[in-house]
Tab-separated table of N, CA and C and ligand atoms in Angstrom:
chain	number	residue	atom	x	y	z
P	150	UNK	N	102.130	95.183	133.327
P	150	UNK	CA	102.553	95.593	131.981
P	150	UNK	C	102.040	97.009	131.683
P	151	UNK	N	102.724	98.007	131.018
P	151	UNK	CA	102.497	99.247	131.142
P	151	UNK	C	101.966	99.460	129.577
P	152	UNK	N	100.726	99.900	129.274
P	152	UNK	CA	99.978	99.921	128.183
P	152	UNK	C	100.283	101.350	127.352
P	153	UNK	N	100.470	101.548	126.577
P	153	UNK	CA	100.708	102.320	125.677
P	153	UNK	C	99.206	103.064	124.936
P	154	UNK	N	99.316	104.487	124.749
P	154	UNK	CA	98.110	105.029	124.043
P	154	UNK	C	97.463	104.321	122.637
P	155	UNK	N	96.423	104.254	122.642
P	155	UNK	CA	95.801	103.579	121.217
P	155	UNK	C	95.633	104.985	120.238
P	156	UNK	N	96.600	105.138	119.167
P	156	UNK	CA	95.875	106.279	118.160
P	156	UNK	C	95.036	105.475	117.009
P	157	UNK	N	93.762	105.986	117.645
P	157	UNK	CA	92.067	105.449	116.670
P	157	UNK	C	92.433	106.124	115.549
P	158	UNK	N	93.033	107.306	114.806
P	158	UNK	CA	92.730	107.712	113.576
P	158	UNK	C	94.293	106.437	113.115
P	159	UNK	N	95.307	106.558	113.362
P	159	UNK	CA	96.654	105.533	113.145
P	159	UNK	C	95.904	104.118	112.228
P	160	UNK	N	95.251	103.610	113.470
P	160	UNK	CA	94.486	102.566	113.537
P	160	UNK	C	93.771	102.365	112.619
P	161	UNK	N	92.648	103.027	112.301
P	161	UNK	CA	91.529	102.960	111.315
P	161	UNK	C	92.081	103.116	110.354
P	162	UNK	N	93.150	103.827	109.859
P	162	UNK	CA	94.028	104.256	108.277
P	162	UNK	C	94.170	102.897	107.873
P	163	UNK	N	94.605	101.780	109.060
P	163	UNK	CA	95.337	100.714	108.262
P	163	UNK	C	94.314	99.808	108.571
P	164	UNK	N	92.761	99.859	109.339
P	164	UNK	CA	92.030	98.917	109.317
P	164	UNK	C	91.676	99.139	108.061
P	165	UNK	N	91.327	100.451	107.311
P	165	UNK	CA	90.337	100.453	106.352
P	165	UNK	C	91.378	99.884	105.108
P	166	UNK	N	92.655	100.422	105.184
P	166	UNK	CA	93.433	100.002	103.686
P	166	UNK	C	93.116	98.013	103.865
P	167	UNK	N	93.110	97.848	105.040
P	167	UNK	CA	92.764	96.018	105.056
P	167	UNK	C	91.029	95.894	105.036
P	168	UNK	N	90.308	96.435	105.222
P	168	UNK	CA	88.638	96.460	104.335
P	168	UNK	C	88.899	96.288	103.057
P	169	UNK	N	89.597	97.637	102.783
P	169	UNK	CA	89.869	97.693	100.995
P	169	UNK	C	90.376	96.839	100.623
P	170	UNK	N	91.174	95.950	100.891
P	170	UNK	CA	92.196	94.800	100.212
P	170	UNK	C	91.062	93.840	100.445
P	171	UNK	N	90.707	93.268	101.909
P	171	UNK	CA	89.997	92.156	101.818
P	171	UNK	C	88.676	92.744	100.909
P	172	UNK	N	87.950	93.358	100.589
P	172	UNK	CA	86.903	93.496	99.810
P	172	UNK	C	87.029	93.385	98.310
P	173	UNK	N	88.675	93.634	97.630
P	173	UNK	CA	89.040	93.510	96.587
P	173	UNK	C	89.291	91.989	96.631
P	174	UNK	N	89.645	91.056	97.596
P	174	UNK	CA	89.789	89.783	97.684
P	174	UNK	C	88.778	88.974	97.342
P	175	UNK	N	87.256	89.177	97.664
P	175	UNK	CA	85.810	89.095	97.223
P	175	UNK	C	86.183	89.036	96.150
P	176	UNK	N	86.509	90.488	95.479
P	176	UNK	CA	86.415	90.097	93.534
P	176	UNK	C	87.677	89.290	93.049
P	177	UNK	N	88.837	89.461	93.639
P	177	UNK	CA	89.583	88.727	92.724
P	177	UNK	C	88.782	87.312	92.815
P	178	UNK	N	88.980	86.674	94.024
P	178	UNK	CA	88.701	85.420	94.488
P	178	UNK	C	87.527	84.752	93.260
P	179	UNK	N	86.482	85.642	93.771
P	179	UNK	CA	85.380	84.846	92.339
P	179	UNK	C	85.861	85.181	91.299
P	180	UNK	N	87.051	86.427	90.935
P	180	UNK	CA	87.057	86.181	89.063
P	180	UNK	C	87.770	84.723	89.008
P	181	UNK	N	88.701	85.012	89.985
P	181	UNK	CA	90.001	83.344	89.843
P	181	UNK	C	88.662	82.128	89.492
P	182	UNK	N	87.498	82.104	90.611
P	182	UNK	CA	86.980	80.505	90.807
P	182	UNK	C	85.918	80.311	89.680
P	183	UNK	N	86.132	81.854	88.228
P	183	UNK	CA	85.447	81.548	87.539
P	183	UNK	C	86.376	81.332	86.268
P	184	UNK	N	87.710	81.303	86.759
P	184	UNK	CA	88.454	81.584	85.441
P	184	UNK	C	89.125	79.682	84.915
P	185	UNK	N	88.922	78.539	86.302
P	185	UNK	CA	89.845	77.754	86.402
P	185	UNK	C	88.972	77.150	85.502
P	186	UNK	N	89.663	76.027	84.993
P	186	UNK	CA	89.656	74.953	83.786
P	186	UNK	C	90.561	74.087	83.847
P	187	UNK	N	89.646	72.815	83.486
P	187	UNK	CA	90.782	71.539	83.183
P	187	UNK	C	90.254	70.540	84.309
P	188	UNK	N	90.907	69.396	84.111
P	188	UNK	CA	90.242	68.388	85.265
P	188	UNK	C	90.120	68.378	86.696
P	189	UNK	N	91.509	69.221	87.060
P	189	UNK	CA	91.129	69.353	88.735
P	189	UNK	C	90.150	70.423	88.922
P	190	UNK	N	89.377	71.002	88.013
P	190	UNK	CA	89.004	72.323	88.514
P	190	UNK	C	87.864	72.518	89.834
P	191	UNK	N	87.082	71.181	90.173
P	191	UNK	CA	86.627	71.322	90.731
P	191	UNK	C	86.878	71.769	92.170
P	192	UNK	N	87.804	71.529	93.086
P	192	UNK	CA	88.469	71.530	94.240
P	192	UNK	C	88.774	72.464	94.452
P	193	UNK	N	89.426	73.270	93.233
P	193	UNK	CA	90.321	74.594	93.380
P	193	UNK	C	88.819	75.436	92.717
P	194	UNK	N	87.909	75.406	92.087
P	194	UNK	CA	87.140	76.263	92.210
P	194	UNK	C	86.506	76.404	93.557
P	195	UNK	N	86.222	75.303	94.154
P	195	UNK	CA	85.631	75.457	95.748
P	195	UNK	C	86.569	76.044	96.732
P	196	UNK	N	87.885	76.175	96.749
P	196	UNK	CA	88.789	76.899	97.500
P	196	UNK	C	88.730	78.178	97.301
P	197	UNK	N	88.403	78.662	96.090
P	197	UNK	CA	88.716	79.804	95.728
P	197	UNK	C	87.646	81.366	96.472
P	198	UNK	N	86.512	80.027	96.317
P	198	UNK	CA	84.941	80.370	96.560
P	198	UNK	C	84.819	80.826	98.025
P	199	UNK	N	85.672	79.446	98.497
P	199	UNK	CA	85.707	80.218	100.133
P	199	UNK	C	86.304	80.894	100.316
P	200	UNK	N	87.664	81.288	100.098
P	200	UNK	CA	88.758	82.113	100.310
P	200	UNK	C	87.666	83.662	99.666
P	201	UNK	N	86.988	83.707	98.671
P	201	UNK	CA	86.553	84.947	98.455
P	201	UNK	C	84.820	85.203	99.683
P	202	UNK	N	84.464	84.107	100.308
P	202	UNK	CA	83.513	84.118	101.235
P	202	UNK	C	84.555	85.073	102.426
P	203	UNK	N	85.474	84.088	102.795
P	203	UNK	CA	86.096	84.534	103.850
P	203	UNK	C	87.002	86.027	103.949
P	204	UNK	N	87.384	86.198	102.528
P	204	UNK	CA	87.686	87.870	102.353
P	204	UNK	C	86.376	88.741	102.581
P	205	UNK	N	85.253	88.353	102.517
P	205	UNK	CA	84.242	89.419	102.543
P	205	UNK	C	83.806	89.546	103.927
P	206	UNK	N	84.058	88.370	104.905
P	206	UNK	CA	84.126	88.139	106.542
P	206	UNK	C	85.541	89.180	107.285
P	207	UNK	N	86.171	88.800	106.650
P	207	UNK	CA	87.178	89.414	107.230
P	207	UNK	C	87.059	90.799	106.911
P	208	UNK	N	86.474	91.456	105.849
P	208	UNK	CA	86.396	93.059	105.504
P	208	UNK	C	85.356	93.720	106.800
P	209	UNK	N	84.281	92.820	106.668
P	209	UNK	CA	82.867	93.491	107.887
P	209	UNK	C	83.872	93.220	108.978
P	210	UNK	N	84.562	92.546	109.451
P	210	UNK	CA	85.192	92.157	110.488
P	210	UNK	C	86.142	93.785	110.938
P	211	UNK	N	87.030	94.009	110.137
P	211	UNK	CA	87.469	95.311	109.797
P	211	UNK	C	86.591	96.914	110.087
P	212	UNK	N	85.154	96.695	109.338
P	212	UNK	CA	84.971	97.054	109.144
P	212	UNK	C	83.765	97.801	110.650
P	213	UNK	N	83.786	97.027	111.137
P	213	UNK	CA	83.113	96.434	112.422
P	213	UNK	C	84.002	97.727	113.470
P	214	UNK	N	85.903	96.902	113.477
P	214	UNK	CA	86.257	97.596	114.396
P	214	UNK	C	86.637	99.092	114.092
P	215	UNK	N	86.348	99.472	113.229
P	215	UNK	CA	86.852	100.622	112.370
P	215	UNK	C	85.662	101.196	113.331
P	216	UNK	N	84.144	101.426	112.930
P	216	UNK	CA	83.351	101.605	113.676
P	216	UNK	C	83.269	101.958	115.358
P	217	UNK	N	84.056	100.473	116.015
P	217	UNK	CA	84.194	100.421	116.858
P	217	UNK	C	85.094	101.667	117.596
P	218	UNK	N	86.182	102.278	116.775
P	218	UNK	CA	86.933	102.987	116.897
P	218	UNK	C	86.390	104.519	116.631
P	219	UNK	N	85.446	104.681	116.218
P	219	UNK	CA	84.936	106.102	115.943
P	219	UNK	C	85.401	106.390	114.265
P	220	UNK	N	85.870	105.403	113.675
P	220	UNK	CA	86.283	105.606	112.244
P	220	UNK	C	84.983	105.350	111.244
P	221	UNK	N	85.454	106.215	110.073
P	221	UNK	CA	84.455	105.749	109.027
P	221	UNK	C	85.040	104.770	107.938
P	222	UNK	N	84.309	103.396	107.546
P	222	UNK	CA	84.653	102.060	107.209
P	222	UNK	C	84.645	103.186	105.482
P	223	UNK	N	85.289	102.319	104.802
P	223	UNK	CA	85.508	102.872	103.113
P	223	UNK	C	84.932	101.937	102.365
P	224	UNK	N	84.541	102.479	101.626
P	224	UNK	CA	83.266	101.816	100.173
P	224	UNK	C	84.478	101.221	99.257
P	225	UNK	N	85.333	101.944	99.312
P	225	UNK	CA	87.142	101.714	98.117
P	225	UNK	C	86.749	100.064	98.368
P	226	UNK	N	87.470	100.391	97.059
P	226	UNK	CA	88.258	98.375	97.161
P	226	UNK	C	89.692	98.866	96.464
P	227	UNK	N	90.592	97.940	96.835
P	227	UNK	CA	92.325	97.745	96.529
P	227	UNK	C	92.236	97.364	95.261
P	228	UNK	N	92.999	98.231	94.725
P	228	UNK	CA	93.295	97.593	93.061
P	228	UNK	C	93.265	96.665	92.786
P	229	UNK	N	92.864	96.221	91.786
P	229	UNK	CA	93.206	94.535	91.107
P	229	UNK	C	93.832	94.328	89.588
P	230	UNK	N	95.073	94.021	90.199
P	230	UNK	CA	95.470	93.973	88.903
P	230	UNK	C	95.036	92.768	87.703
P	231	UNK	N	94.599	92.995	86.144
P	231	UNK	CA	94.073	91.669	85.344
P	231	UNK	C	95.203	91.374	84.711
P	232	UNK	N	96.042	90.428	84.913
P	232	UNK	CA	97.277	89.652	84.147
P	232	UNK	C	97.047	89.019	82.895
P	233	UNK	N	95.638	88.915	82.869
P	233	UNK	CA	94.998	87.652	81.929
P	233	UNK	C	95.668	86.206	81.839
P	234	UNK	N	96.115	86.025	82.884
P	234	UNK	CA	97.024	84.712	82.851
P	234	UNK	C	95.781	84.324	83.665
P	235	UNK	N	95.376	82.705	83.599
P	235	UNK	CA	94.527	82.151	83.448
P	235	UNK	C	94.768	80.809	84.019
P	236	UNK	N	96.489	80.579	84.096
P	236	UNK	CA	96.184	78.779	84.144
P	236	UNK	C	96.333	78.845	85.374
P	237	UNK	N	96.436	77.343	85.974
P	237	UNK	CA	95.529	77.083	87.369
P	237	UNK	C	97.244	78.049	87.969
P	238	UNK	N	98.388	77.274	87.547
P	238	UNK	CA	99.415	77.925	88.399
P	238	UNK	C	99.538	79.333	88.162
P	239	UNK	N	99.085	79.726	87.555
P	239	UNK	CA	99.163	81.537	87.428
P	239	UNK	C	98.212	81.717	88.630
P	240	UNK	N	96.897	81.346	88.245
P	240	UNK	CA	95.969	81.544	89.775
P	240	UNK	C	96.262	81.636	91.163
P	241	UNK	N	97.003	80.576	90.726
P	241	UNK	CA	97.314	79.927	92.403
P	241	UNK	C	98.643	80.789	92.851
P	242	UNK	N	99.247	81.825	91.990
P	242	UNK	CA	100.669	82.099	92.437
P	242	UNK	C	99.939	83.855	92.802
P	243	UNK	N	98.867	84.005	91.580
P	243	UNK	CA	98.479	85.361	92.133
P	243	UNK	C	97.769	85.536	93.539
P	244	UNK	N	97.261	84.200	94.205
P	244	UNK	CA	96.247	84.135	94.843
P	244	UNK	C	97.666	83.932	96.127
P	245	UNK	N	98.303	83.453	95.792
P	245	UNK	CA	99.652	83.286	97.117
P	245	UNK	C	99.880	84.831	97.346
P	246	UNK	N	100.503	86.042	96.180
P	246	UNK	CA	100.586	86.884	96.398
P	246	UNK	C	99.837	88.018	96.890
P	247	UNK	N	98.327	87.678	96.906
P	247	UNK	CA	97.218	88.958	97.752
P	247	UNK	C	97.246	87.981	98.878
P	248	UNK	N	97.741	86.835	99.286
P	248	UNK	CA	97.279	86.218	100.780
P	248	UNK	C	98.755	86.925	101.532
P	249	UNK	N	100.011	86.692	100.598
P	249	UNK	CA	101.421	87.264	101.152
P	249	UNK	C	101.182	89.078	101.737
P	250	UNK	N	100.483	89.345	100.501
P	250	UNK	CA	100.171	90.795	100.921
P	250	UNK	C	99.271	91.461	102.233
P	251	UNK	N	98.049	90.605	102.061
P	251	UNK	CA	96.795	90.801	102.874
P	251	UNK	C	98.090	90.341	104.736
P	252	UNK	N	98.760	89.526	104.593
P	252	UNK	CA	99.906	89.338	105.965
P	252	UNK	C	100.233	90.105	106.189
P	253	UNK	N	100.811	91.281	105.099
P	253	UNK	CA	101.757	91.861	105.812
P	253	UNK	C	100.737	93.324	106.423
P	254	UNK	N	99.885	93.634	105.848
P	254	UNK	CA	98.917	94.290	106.451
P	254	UNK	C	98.313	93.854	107.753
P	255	UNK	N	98.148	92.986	108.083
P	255	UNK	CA	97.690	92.664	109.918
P	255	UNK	C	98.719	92.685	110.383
P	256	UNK	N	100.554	92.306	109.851
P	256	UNK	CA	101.295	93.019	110.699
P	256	UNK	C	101.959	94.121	111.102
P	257	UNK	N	101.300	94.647	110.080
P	257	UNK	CA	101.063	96.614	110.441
P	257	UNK	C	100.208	96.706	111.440
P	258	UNK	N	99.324	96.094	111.241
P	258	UNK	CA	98.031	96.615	112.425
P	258	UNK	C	98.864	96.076	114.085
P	259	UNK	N	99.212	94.882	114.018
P	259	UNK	CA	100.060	94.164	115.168
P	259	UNK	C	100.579	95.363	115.785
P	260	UNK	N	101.668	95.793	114.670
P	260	UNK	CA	102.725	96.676	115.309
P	260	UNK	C	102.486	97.935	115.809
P	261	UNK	N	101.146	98.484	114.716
P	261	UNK	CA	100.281	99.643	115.601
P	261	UNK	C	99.804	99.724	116.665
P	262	UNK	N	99.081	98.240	117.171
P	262	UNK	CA	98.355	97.918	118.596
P	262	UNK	C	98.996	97.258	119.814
P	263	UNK	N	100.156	96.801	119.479
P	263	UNK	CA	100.906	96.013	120.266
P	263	UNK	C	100.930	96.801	121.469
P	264	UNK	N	100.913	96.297	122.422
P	264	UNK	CA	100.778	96.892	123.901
P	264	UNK	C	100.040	98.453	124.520
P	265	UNK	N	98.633	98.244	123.250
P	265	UNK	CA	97.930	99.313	123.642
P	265	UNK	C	96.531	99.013	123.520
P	266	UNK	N	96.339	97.729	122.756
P	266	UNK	CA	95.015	97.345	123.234
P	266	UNK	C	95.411	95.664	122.875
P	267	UNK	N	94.375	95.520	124.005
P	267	UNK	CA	94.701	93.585	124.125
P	267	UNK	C	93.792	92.762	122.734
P	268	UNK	N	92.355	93.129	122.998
P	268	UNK	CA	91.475	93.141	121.915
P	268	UNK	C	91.879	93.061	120.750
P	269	UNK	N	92.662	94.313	120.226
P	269	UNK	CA	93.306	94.550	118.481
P	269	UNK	C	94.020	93.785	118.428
P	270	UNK	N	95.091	93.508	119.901
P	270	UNK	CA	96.000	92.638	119.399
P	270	UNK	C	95.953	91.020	118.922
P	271	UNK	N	94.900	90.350	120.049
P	271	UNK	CA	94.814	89.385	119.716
P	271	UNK	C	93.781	89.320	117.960
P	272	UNK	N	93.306	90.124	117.911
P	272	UNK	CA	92.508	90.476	116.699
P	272	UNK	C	93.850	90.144	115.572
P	273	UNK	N	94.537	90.603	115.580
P	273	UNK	CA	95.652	90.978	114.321
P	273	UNK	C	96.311	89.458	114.476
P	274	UNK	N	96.103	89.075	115.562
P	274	UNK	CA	97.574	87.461	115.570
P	274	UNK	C	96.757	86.585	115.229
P	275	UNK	N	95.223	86.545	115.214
P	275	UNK	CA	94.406	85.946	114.782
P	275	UNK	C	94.377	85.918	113.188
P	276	UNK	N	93.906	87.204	112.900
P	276	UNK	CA	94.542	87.010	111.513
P	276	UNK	C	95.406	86.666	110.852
P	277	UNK	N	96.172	87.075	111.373
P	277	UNK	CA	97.790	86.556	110.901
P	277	UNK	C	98.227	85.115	110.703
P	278	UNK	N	97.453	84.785	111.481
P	278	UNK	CA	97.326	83.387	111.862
P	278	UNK	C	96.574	82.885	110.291
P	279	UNK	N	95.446	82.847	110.392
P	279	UNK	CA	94.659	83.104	109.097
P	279	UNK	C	95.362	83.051	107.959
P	280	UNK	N	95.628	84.018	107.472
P	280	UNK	CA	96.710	84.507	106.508
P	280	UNK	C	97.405	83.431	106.077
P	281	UNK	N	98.471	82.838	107.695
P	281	UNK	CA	99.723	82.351	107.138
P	281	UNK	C	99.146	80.941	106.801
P	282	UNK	N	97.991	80.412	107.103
P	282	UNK	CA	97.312	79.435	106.996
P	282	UNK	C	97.193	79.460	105.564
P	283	UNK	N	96.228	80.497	104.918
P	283	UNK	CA	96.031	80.322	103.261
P	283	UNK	C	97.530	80.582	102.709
P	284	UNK	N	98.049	80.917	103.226
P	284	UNK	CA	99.535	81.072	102.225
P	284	UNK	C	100.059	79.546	102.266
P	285	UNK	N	100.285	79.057	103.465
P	285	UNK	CA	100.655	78.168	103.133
P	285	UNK	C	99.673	76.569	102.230
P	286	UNK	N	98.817	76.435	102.439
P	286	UNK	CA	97.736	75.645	102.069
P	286	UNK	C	98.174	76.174	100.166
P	287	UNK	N	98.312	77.693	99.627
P	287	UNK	CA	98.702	77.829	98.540
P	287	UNK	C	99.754	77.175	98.117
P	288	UNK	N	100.990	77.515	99.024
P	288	UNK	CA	102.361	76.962	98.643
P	288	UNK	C	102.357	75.285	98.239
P	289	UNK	N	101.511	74.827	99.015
P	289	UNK	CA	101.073	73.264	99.051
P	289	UNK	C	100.861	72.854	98.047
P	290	UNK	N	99.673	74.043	97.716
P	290	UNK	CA	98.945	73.610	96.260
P	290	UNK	C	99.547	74.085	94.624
P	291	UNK	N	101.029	74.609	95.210
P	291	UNK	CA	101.443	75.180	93.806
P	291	UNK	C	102.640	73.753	93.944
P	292	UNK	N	103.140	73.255	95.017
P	292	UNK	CA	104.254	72.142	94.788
P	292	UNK	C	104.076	71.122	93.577
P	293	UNK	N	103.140	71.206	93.457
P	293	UNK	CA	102.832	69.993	91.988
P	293	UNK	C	103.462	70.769	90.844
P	294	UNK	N	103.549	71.955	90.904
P	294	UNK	CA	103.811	72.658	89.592
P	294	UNK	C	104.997	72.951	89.433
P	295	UNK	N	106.222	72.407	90.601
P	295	UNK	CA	107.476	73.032	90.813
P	295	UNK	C	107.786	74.269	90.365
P	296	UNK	N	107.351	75.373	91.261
P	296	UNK	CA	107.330	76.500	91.051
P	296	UNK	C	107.718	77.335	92.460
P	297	UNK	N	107.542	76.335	93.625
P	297	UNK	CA	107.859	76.319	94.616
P	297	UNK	C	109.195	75.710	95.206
G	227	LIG	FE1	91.727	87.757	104.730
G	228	LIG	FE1	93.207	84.863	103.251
C-alpha cells in the first residue's frame, strides 16, 4: 500500500479545533448534569457526568497527539451556546447535537490521515466509533419523547 505524506501543521489545525470542542464538552456536559430535574434525573445526571469525564479524556487525548506532532495544544474552548432551555428533552437533543458535531470532526481528521499514517487513522475510527456510540445511546434516550 503506497502511503501518502502526513501534513503535521493540516493535522494539528483540526486536532486542536477537536481539543477545543471536546474541552467545551467538559463545560457543557456538567452545566446539562446540573441543569436536569424531575424524577428520572438521576440516570441522566450520571450520563451526563461521564460523557463530560470522557470529553475531557478525549481533549488530553488530542491534545497528546497534537504534541506528538510538533504542534502547540490550545487553551481555547468551542463556543457554547446558552439556549436556556432546560428540560430533560431540550438537554438531551442539545447533547445529540455537540456528539453529531464532535463526529463530524474525527471525520475530518479520518480524511486528513487516511493512508498517511496508520496510528491517526486507527485513532480517528476509534473515535468515531465513540461518537457514533453516544449519538446513538442519545437517540435512544430521546425515543420516549417522540422527537425522534
Ligand atoms: Fe468526545
Ligand atoms: Fe462523545
Amino acid at each position: 500500500m503506497e502511503m501518502k505524506e502526513i501534513n503535521n501543521e493540516d493535522v494539528c489545525a483540526i486536532l486542536n479545533s477537536i481539543m477545543e470542542y471536546e474541552l467545551a464538552g467538559v463545560v457543557r456536559y456538567t452545566h446539562s448534569s446540573l441543569m436536569v430535574t424531575g424524577p428520572y434525573r438521576l440516570p441522566i445526571v450520571n450520563f451526563l457526568k461521564e460523557q463530560a469525564s470522557e470529553s475531557l479524556l478525549h481533549s488530553q487525548q488530542a491534545g497528546e497527539l497534537i504534541v506528538g506532532l510538533d504542534g502547540h495544544p490550545s487553551q481555547k474552548i468551542a463556543k457554547i451556546e446558552e439556549t436556556n432551555r432546560h428540560t430533560i428533552k431540550d438537554i438531551l437533543e442539545e447533547a445529540l447535537e455537540h456528539e453529531l458535531h464532535a463526529l463530524s470532526l474525527y471525520k475530518k481528521l479520518l480524511a486528513s490521515v487516511a493512508d498517511a499514517s496508520i496510528y491517526l487513522e486507527e485513532y480517528a475510527r476509534g473515535l468515531i466509533g465513540e461518537e457514533e456510540q453516544h449519538s446513538l445511546e442519545l437517540k435512544a434516550m430521546l425515543k420516549d419523547f417522540g422527537s425522534i
